[in-house]
Amino acid sequence: MAWLSLQPVTSAFLHFGLVTFVLFLHGLQVDAGLTGDSTSSVQNSSCSGSFDCKEGVILPIWYPENPSLGDKIARVIVYFVALIYMFLGVSIIADRFMASIEVITSQEKEVTIKKPNGETTTTTIRIWNETVSNLTLMALGSSAPEILLSLIEVCGHGFIAGDLGPSTIVGSAAFNMFIIIAICVYVIPDGETRKIKHLRVFFVTAAWSIFAYIWLYMILAVFSPGVVQVWEGLLTLFFFPLCVLLAWIADRRLLFYKYMPKKYRTDKHRGIIIETEGDHPKGIEMDGKMMNSHFLDGNLVTMEGKEVDESRKEMIRILKDLKQKHPEKDLDQLVEMANYYALSHQQKSRAFYRIQATRMMTGAGNILKKHAAEQAKKSTSLHEVQPDEPEEFISKIYFDPCSYQCLENCGAVLLTVVRKGGDMSKTIYVDYKTEDGSANAGADYEFTEGTVVLKSGETQKEFSVGIIDDDIFEEDEHFFVRLSNLRVVESEEPSELSNSPYPKAILASPCVATVTILDDDHAGIFTFECDVIHISESIGVMEVKVLRTSGARGTVIVPFRTVEGTAKGGGEDFEDTYGELEFKNDETVKTVHIKVIDDEEYEKNKNFIIELMSPRMVDMSLQKGCCCLQLGVDFAFTEVAERKLSVEEEEAKRIAEMGKPILGEHPKLEVIIEESYEFKNTVDKLIKKTNLALVVGTHSWRDQFMEAITVSAAGDEDEDESGEERLPSCFDYVMHFLTVFWKVLFACVPPTEYCNGWACFVVSILIIGMLTAIIGDLASHFGCTIGLKDSVTAVIFVAFGTSVPDTFASKAAAIQDMYADASIGNVTGSNAVNVFLGIGLAWSVAAIYWASQGQEFQVSAGTLAFSVTLFTIFAFICISVLLYRRRPHLGGELGGPRGCKLATMLLFVSLWLLYILFATLEAYCYIKGF
């Protein structure tokens, strides 16, 4: 499959080699022909390539100027190999350049989003608009060599127009439009399609890409033939920000878009509302984009909020799927797998694909898998190396636990004093003393004071406090026990603490214990601890305590049940639970267990009710000789005639009524189910980790040099989900050793972390400019050595060399992305930017220079005007075919039925070959141009 997917690239290389051979033979024939008659030599001076090499911007002329045939072949080989090696160098420094652009355009800011219910939440969004970044920094990154070549050629040759820069721009545009798109159409797996998502933006950039070359023809051959005026150059340059502005307007749906009739539909896959405008032609499907803002149920929902929610939902879906596939994995492993999966499958920028293609081509490996492996190593090292807890030099003395409960008939309650930390060989003395609360010493408990002795090696000690029992119904009461007067001794004899500023032992919290005396003369009051409780949906099975206070005599049954609120039972949010709690004699606490369903929602706020129903007495213990009336006597003996009760019977009945079990202050408990805090943090952490700037960016020079000297395996992201790296292949080693000089040299560029990527951006573009100047000189000398015109050398060799990384980047984007924007949409944008920046900037500078000298900037219109016209006609055909492919029976711009995509690929490759053929024939006067 890999070989089949590379067939178009291989075909392009074969065509490239064939054209090189033919042109080389042509150069030799011209060389031989120059020795003939003088008439033909005059014609060849304008219609054939010159063998007189000019001084380069950087490289000097290789003397002697008229070498023998053998020397000429040797020079051709040297120039050709040097060109290829320089193209590799430019690709590698462009990798650093694109990494800085990715970091710059990935910068985020915090925004406050208002939800429909009025709540506000703070989140982070990208500062750079995707369309603006694609047409400015991204396009500059992928087209920097062509743009700088045009500028350097003009400025380096005394502001005289040359053929190399403009012809490279047009040739590169042709290669991008025909060959790259042909490969992208063909490599899509059979039966699959890719469509352009931002169709409005594509219309704008496609229109500008065609207009740019029409405009180029008009200033060459219509407005002022052979001359470029200052206003023409400046207006060409001004079209660049205008193109970006219109594309941004189309992306944000501003101006006339908001007045167009709108329709709303629901995306079946994600369940979000999508807006489309008006009734579109039936032949071409217009895929809608989420609107800038719209009203949903009367509430304004911003696009930023929608996008944030969608990214969270996608991350939650990934986590759930991985948890089902790998139940044996722990959370940290699942997080790393989810991070790699999200990075592999999310929509990526043009910069990322360019970086990935360059690094895989030069033996630097798959950056996603390397990033995943590094994260896994960091996670493992964090788990293995855990800092030891600092040794405690001070002993802490406190109650554990600090709260005690006992029935009033228990006789006594035991309290525990513990020692933690410090020198366990010391003997510690600490005093204790009871204090009244609602319970009174002498009536409810026995006043107690004394000293607890913790001997050498002892970590805890118990002491008791007596509880006084009575037959009077009363509320639960409490009292306190306080620790004080801590002393540490070196020997067995007690002694006072030393006056050292660093004590050997201290009283720690809690040093006061609370003892609650539960009345046992009443059947009890049954209640929950509170009326509202908040739980996490990840709790699994929640436990709720039902308390029995103010008495614990007899056996009592308390029915309970769950009642739905916004949370639904039946296994949706929780399991319906009902039953009875049986409190035995002297039993004060029972627990209700309810299963809560964890559906892993990012934000959740649902509630249900647990309700206690009327308790009933099953058995009443006749303790302490107290005679009580049996409950239910009136129901059991309804046939007994009414009679007046005696005084003793009235008192017994009153006591029995007072002792009946009842519900307390909180008979209903509202349970509010909230999102899992841990899960929410995990999702937020994953969203931050899926920023591609963290993957392609560098943090230090050390990291860059280590990466430069390390060879890694290339591989596709869809090979597995684990992110594990493979061993490097022979090709990886060969490419690494061929490019290791460039890698180590460009590791000196500032890391992308410095100045938010701008330091790397500036240094990289300066280096690209230097290498481009050398490439221009090499290409010119290569052409003059074999007798090729600069325009032909630029269209074939230079354009091809600068476009190879873009070819692999677009191929990867076509296969991996859900949409065709990264592979097709950016081609049209780059073609427009090449003209507006590459030619507009160079010609504006030259026109201003010659105007200041009182002269005009002369530009020959012949070959360039013909090449531009030819490309414009073929580009119009290409875009028309792409739009036709959006019809339902074909499915999208890329992929589709095998026969259809094969026909499209052959058509586009044929257009490129025809363009090369006609441009070459016109350059050598075999056909008439303008």
Short mmCIF file of C-alpha atoms in Angstrom, two decimals, residues 506-823:
data_model
loop_
_atom_site.label_atom_id
_atom_site.label_comp_id
_atom_site.label_asym_id
_atom_site.label_seq_id
_atom_site.Cartn_x
_atom_site.Cartn_y
_atom_site.Cartn_z
CA ILE A 506 4.14 19.40 71.24
CA LEU A 507 0.39 19.14 71.62
CA ALA A 508 -1.09 18.93 68.12
CA SER A 509 -4.65 19.33 66.97
CA PRO A 510 -6.97 17.79 68.05
CA CYS A 511 -6.00 18.07 71.69
CA VAL A 512 -9.66 18.26 72.79
CA ALA A 513 -11.95 15.23 72.44
CA THR A 514 -15.76 15.40 72.31
CA VAL A 515 -17.80 12.65 73.97
CA THR A 516 -21.51 12.41 73.04
CA ILE A 517 -23.80 10.50 75.43
CA LEU A 518 -26.73 8.93 73.58
CA ASP A 519 -29.90 8.54 75.58
CA ASP A 520 -31.09 4.93 75.67
CA ASP A 521 -34.48 5.49 77.28
CA HIS A 522 -36.23 6.43 74.00
CA ALA A 523 -36.80 4.33 70.88
CA GLY A 524 -34.95 7.05 69.01
CA ILE A 525 -35.24 9.91 66.53
CA PHE A 526 -34.17 8.88 63.03
CA THR A 527 -32.60 11.39 60.69
CA PHE A 528 -29.91 12.02 58.09
CA GLU A 529 -26.84 14.02 59.06
CA CYS A 530 -27.89 16.92 56.79
CA ASP A 531 -30.48 17.78 54.18
CA VAL A 532 -28.14 18.22 51.15
CA ILE A 533 -25.05 16.30 50.10
CA HIS A 534 -22.80 16.79 47.03
CA ILE A 535 -21.13 13.73 45.52
CA SER A 536 -18.91 13.01 42.53
CA GLU A 537 -20.34 10.82 39.79
CA SER A 538 -17.19 8.70 40.01
CA ILE A 539 -17.97 7.67 43.60
CA GLY A 540 -19.37 4.33 42.43
CA VAL A 541 -21.46 3.29 45.44
CA MET A 542 -22.36 6.11 47.81
CA GLU A 543 -22.89 5.46 51.51
CA VAL A 544 -25.37 7.55 53.46
CA LYS A 545 -25.63 7.30 57.24
CA VAL A 546 -29.00 7.24 59.01
CA LEU A 547 -28.54 8.33 62.64
CA ARG A 548 -30.55 7.21 65.67
CA THR A 549 -30.41 9.93 68.32
CA SER A 550 -32.10 10.68 71.64
CA GLY A 551 -32.42 7.00 72.51
CA ALA A 552 -31.61 3.54 71.24
CA ARG A 553 -34.03 1.23 73.07
CA GLY A 554 -35.73 -1.60 71.24
CA THR A 555 -35.73 -2.84 67.66
CA VAL A 556 -37.03 -0.32 65.09
CA ILE A 557 -37.70 -0.68 61.36
CA VAL A 558 -37.19 2.46 59.18
CA PRO A 559 -38.36 2.19 55.53
CA PHE A 560 -36.52 4.27 52.91
CA ARG A 561 -36.63 4.86 49.14
CA THR A 562 -35.05 6.98 46.39
CA VAL A 563 -37.10 9.55 44.48
CA GLU A 564 -36.06 10.88 41.04
CA GLY A 565 -35.28 14.54 40.50
CA THR A 566 -33.31 15.85 37.56
CA ALA A 567 -31.20 12.71 37.98
CA LYS A 568 -32.97 9.67 36.59
CA GLY A 569 -33.06 6.21 38.13
CA GLY A 570 -33.20 2.87 36.41
CA GLY A 571 -29.44 2.86 35.76
CA GLU A 572 -29.30 6.15 33.88
CA ASP A 573 -27.84 8.32 36.65
CA PHE A 574 -28.32 6.05 39.68
CA GLU A 575 -29.86 2.70 40.58
CA ASP A 576 -33.32 2.86 42.17
CA THR A 577 -32.99 1.73 45.78
CA TYR A 578 -35.61 1.03 48.43
CA GLY A 579 -35.92 -1.16 51.52
CA GLU A 580 -35.95 -1.14 55.31
CA LEU A 581 -33.26 -0.45 57.89
CA GLU A 582 -33.48 -2.55 61.05
CA PHE A 583 -32.00 -0.88 64.12
CA LYS A 584 -31.31 -3.42 66.89
CA ASN A 585 -31.43 -2.48 70.54
CA ASP A 586 -28.63 0.03 71.32
CA GLU A 587 -27.75 0.34 67.59
CA THR A 588 -27.35 4.00 66.62
CA VAL A 589 -26.13 4.08 62.99
CA LYS A 590 -27.16 2.35 59.77
CA THR A 591 -25.87 2.88 56.24
CA VAL A 592 -27.81 3.10 52.98
CA HIS A 593 -25.88 2.06 49.84
CA ILE A 594 -26.85 3.56 46.45
CA LYS A 595 -25.04 2.89 43.17
CA VAL A 596 -24.26 6.05 41.17
CA ILE A 597 -23.66 5.70 37.41
CA ASP A 598 -20.47 7.33 36.13
CA ASP A 599 -21.17 8.55 32.59
CA GLU A 600 -18.11 10.83 32.70
CA GLU A 601 -19.70 14.17 31.89
CA TYR A 602 -17.46 17.22 31.94
CA GLU A 603 -20.01 19.35 33.76
CA LYS A 604 -22.87 17.77 35.69
CA ASN A 605 -25.41 18.99 38.23
CA LYS A 606 -28.30 16.58 38.78
CA ASN A 607 -30.18 15.66 41.94
CA PHE A 608 -32.38 12.99 43.49
CA ILE A 609 -33.94 12.45 46.92
CA ILE A 610 -33.46 9.75 49.56
CA GLU A 611 -36.54 9.70 51.76
CA LEU A 612 -37.09 8.11 55.18
CA MET A 613 -40.64 6.96 55.94
CA SER A 614 -42.36 6.50 59.29
CA PRO A 615 -40.38 4.19 61.61
CA ARG A 616 -42.17 1.40 63.50
CA MET A 617 -41.33 -0.43 66.68
CA VAL A 618 -40.74 -4.18 66.47
CA ASP A 619 -39.62 -4.89 70.06
CA MET A 620 -39.41 -2.75 73.22
CA SER A 621 -36.91 -3.87 75.83
CA LEU A 622 -38.27 -3.60 79.38
CA GLN A 623 -35.06 -2.46 80.95
CA LYS A 624 -34.78 -1.00 84.43
CA GLY A 625 -38.22 -2.32 85.43
CA CYS A 626 -40.02 0.25 83.34
CA CYS A 627 -43.43 -1.04 82.31
CA CYS A 628 -44.60 0.31 78.98
CA LEU A 629 -47.80 -0.22 77.05
CA GLN A 630 -47.42 -2.38 73.93
CA LEU A 631 -47.88 -0.44 70.73
CA GLY A 632 -50.80 -1.47 68.61
CA VAL A 633 -52.98 -2.64 71.52
CA ASP A 634 -55.87 -0.51 70.33
CA PHE A 635 -55.68 -2.12 66.83
CA ALA A 636 -55.42 -5.66 68.19
CA PHE A 637 -58.37 -5.37 70.54
CA THR A 638 -60.84 -3.11 68.73
CA GLU A 639 -63.74 -5.15 70.06
CA VAL A 640 -62.96 -4.18 73.73
CA ALA A 641 -65.41 -1.58 74.98
CA GLU A 642 -64.08 1.79 75.82
CA ARG A 643 -63.48 2.39 79.46
CA LYS A 644 -61.81 5.05 81.54
CA LEU A 645 -58.10 4.39 82.18
CA SER A 646 -56.67 4.46 85.66
CA VAL A 647 -53.97 6.94 86.73
CA GLU A 648 -51.28 4.27 86.50
CA GLU A 649 -52.46 3.27 83.02
CA GLU A 650 -52.53 6.92 81.85
CA GLU A 651 -48.94 7.44 83.04
CA ALA A 652 -47.81 4.23 81.36
CA LYS A 653 -49.51 5.26 78.12
CA ARG A 654 -47.87 8.70 78.24
CA ILE A 655 -44.46 7.19 78.76
CA ALA A 656 -45.07 4.77 75.90
CA GLU A 657 -46.10 7.58 73.56
CA MET A 658 -42.98 9.55 74.47
CA GLY A 659 -40.84 6.51 73.73
CA LYS A 660 -42.20 5.84 70.21
CA PRO A 661 -39.69 6.18 67.35
CA ILE A 662 -40.11 9.31 65.19
CA LEU A 663 -38.42 11.07 62.27
CA GLY A 664 -35.99 13.85 63.06
CA GLU A 665 -34.91 17.16 61.55
CA HIS A 666 -33.68 15.76 58.19
CA PRO A 667 -36.04 12.98 57.03
CA LYS A 668 -35.18 13.75 53.38
CA LEU A 669 -31.71 13.99 51.87
CA GLU A 670 -31.12 15.74 48.55
CA VAL A 671 -28.22 14.15 46.69
CA ILE A 672 -26.59 16.39 44.07
CA ILE A 673 -24.46 14.47 41.55
CA GLU A 674 -21.59 16.53 40.19
CA GLU A 675 -18.86 15.80 37.68
CA SER A 676 -15.80 13.97 38.86
CA TYR A 677 -13.21 16.54 39.91
CA GLU A 678 -10.42 14.16 38.94
CA PHE A 679 -12.02 13.44 35.56
CA LYS A 680 -12.59 17.14 34.88
CA ASN A 681 -8.96 17.92 35.71
CA THR A 682 -7.86 15.04 33.48
CA VAL A 683 -9.87 16.41 30.55
CA ASP A 684 -8.57 19.95 31.09
CA LYS A 685 -5.00 18.63 31.30
CA LEU A 686 -5.46 16.63 28.11
CA ILE A 687 -6.84 19.62 26.22
CA LYS A 688 -3.76 21.62 27.19
CA LYS A 689 -1.41 18.74 26.29
CA THR A 690 -2.94 18.38 22.81
CA ASN A 691 -1.56 21.77 21.81
CA LEU A 692 0.69 20.89 18.86
CA ALA A 693 3.08 23.67 19.83
CA LEU A 694 4.18 21.43 22.72
CA VAL A 695 5.01 18.68 20.22
CA VAL A 696 6.96 20.63 17.59
CA GLY A 697 8.43 23.29 19.87
CA THR A 698 11.75 23.08 21.70
CA HIS A 699 12.62 24.28 25.19
CA SER A 700 16.42 24.44 25.22
CA TRP A 701 19.50 24.26 23.03
CA ARG A 702 20.37 20.97 24.69
CA ASP A 703 17.12 19.43 23.43
CA GLN A 704 17.83 20.71 19.94
CA PHE A 705 21.35 19.28 19.78
CA MET A 706 20.20 15.94 21.22
CA GLU A 707 17.47 15.79 18.60
CA ALA A 708 19.92 16.76 15.84
CA ILE A 709 22.30 13.85 16.52
CA THR A 710 19.58 11.25 17.14
CA VAL A 711 18.22 9.09 14.34
CA SER A 712 14.62 7.96 14.70
CA ALA A 713 12.23 5.80 12.71
CA ALA A 714 9.67 7.28 10.38
CA GLY A 715 6.18 5.80 10.41
CA ASP A 716 2.53 6.58 9.89
CA GLU A 717 0.38 7.63 12.82
CA ASP A 718 -2.31 5.08 12.08
CA GLU A 719 -0.03 2.06 12.56
CA ASP A 720 -1.08 1.69 16.20
CA GLU A 721 -2.62 3.63 19.05
CA SER A 722 0.09 3.09 21.61
CA GLY A 723 2.52 5.64 20.18
CA GLU A 724 5.44 3.24 20.55
CA GLU A 725 8.50 3.99 18.41
CA ARG A 726 9.91 1.50 15.90
CA LEU A 727 13.56 0.90 15.16
CA PRO A 728 15.07 3.13 12.43
CA SER A 729 15.34 1.63 8.95
CA CYS A 730 18.33 1.73 6.62
CA PHE A 731 16.76 4.67 4.76
CA ASP A 732 16.41 6.57 8.06
CA TYR A 733 20.11 6.08 8.82
CA VAL A 734 21.18 7.13 5.31
CA MET A 735 19.09 10.31 5.36
CA HIS A 736 20.22 11.13 8.87
CA PHE A 737 23.90 10.96 7.99
CA LEU A 738 23.31 12.95 4.80
CA THR A 739 21.60 15.74 6.71
CA VAL A 740 23.33 15.61 10.10
CA PHE A 741 25.50 18.64 9.15
CA TRP A 742 22.41 20.77 8.58
CA LYS A 743 20.70 19.43 11.72
CA VAL A 744 23.63 20.27 13.99
CA LEU A 745 24.18 23.65 12.34
CA PHE A 746 20.54 24.69 12.68
CA ALA A 747 20.36 23.42 16.27
CA CYS A 748 22.10 26.75 17.04
CA VAL A 749 18.86 28.58 16.18
CA PRO A 750 17.14 29.88 19.37
CA PRO A 751 14.59 27.43 20.81
CA THR A 752 10.94 28.20 20.11
CA GLU A 753 10.29 28.80 23.81
CA TYR A 754 12.29 32.04 23.70
CA CYS A 755 10.18 35.17 23.08
CA ASN A 756 7.13 33.01 22.29
CA GLY A 757 8.79 31.74 19.10
CA TRP A 758 9.69 35.12 17.61
CA ALA A 759 13.45 34.74 18.20
CA CYS A 760 13.45 31.47 16.26
CA PHE A 761 11.23 33.08 13.59
CA VAL A 762 13.62 35.98 12.91
CA VAL A 763 16.84 33.94 12.94
CA SER A 764 15.34 31.21 10.76
CA ILE A 765 14.10 33.59 8.06
CA LEU A 766 17.55 35.22 7.91
CA ILE A 767 19.18 31.82 7.41
CA ILE A 768 16.59 30.87 4.77
CA GLY A 769 17.44 34.09 2.96
CA MET A 770 21.16 33.23 2.92
CA LEU A 771 20.57 29.68 1.68
CA THR A 772 18.11 30.92 -0.93
CA ALA A 773 20.71 33.33 -2.30
CA ILE A 774 23.13 30.42 -2.69
CA ILE A 775 20.40 28.31 -4.35
CA GLY A 776 19.71 31.13 -6.79
CA ASP A 777 23.39 31.32 -7.71
CA LEU A 778 23.71 27.54 -8.05
CA ALA A 779 20.58 27.33 -10.22
CA SER A 780 21.79 30.14 -12.46
CA HIS A 781 25.26 28.60 -12.85
CA PHE A 782 23.76 25.17 -13.42
CA GLY A 783 21.55 26.57 -16.17
CA CYS A 784 24.29 28.51 -17.90
CA THR A 785 26.64 25.51 -17.75
CA ILE A 786 24.26 23.37 -19.84
CA GLY A 787 22.84 26.29 -21.79
CA LEU A 788 19.42 26.52 -20.12
CA LYS A 789 17.60 29.81 -19.76
CA ASP A 790 16.92 30.97 -16.22
CA SER A 791 13.16 30.82 -16.77
CA VAL A 792 13.32 27.12 -17.72
CA THR A 793 15.70 26.28 -14.88
CA ALA A 794 13.38 28.02 -12.41
CA VAL A 795 10.15 26.44 -13.68
CA ILE A 796 11.54 22.90 -13.64
CA PHE A 797 14.40 22.53 -11.17
CA VAL A 798 14.05 25.28 -8.55
CA ALA A 799 10.26 25.06 -8.34
CA PHE A 800 10.48 21.29 -7.99
CA GLY A 801 13.15 21.44 -5.28
CA THR A 802 11.32 23.99 -3.15
CA SER A 803 8.01 22.12 -3.45
CA VAL A 804 9.07 18.57 -2.46
CA PRO A 805 8.53 19.10 1.33
CA ASP A 806 5.12 20.61 0.59
CA THR A 807 4.29 17.53 -1.49
CA PHE A 808 4.89 15.11 1.39
CA ALA A 809 3.17 17.46 3.83
CA SER A 810 0.05 17.68 1.66
CA LYS A 811 0.02 13.93 1.15
CA ALA A 812 0.08 13.34 4.93
CA ALA A 813 -2.59 16.00 5.46
CA ALA A 814 -4.85 14.44 2.82
CA ILE A 815 -4.67 10.99 4.42
CA GLN A 816 -4.84 11.98 8.09
CA ASP A 817 -7.20 14.95 8.10
CA MET A 818 -10.98 14.64 8.04
CA TYR A 819 -11.15 17.57 5.64
CA ALA A 820 -9.25 18.75 2.57
CA ASP A 821 -8.48 22.28 3.79
CA ALA A 822 -4.91 21.55 4.94
CA SER A 823 -4.01 19.79 1.67
#
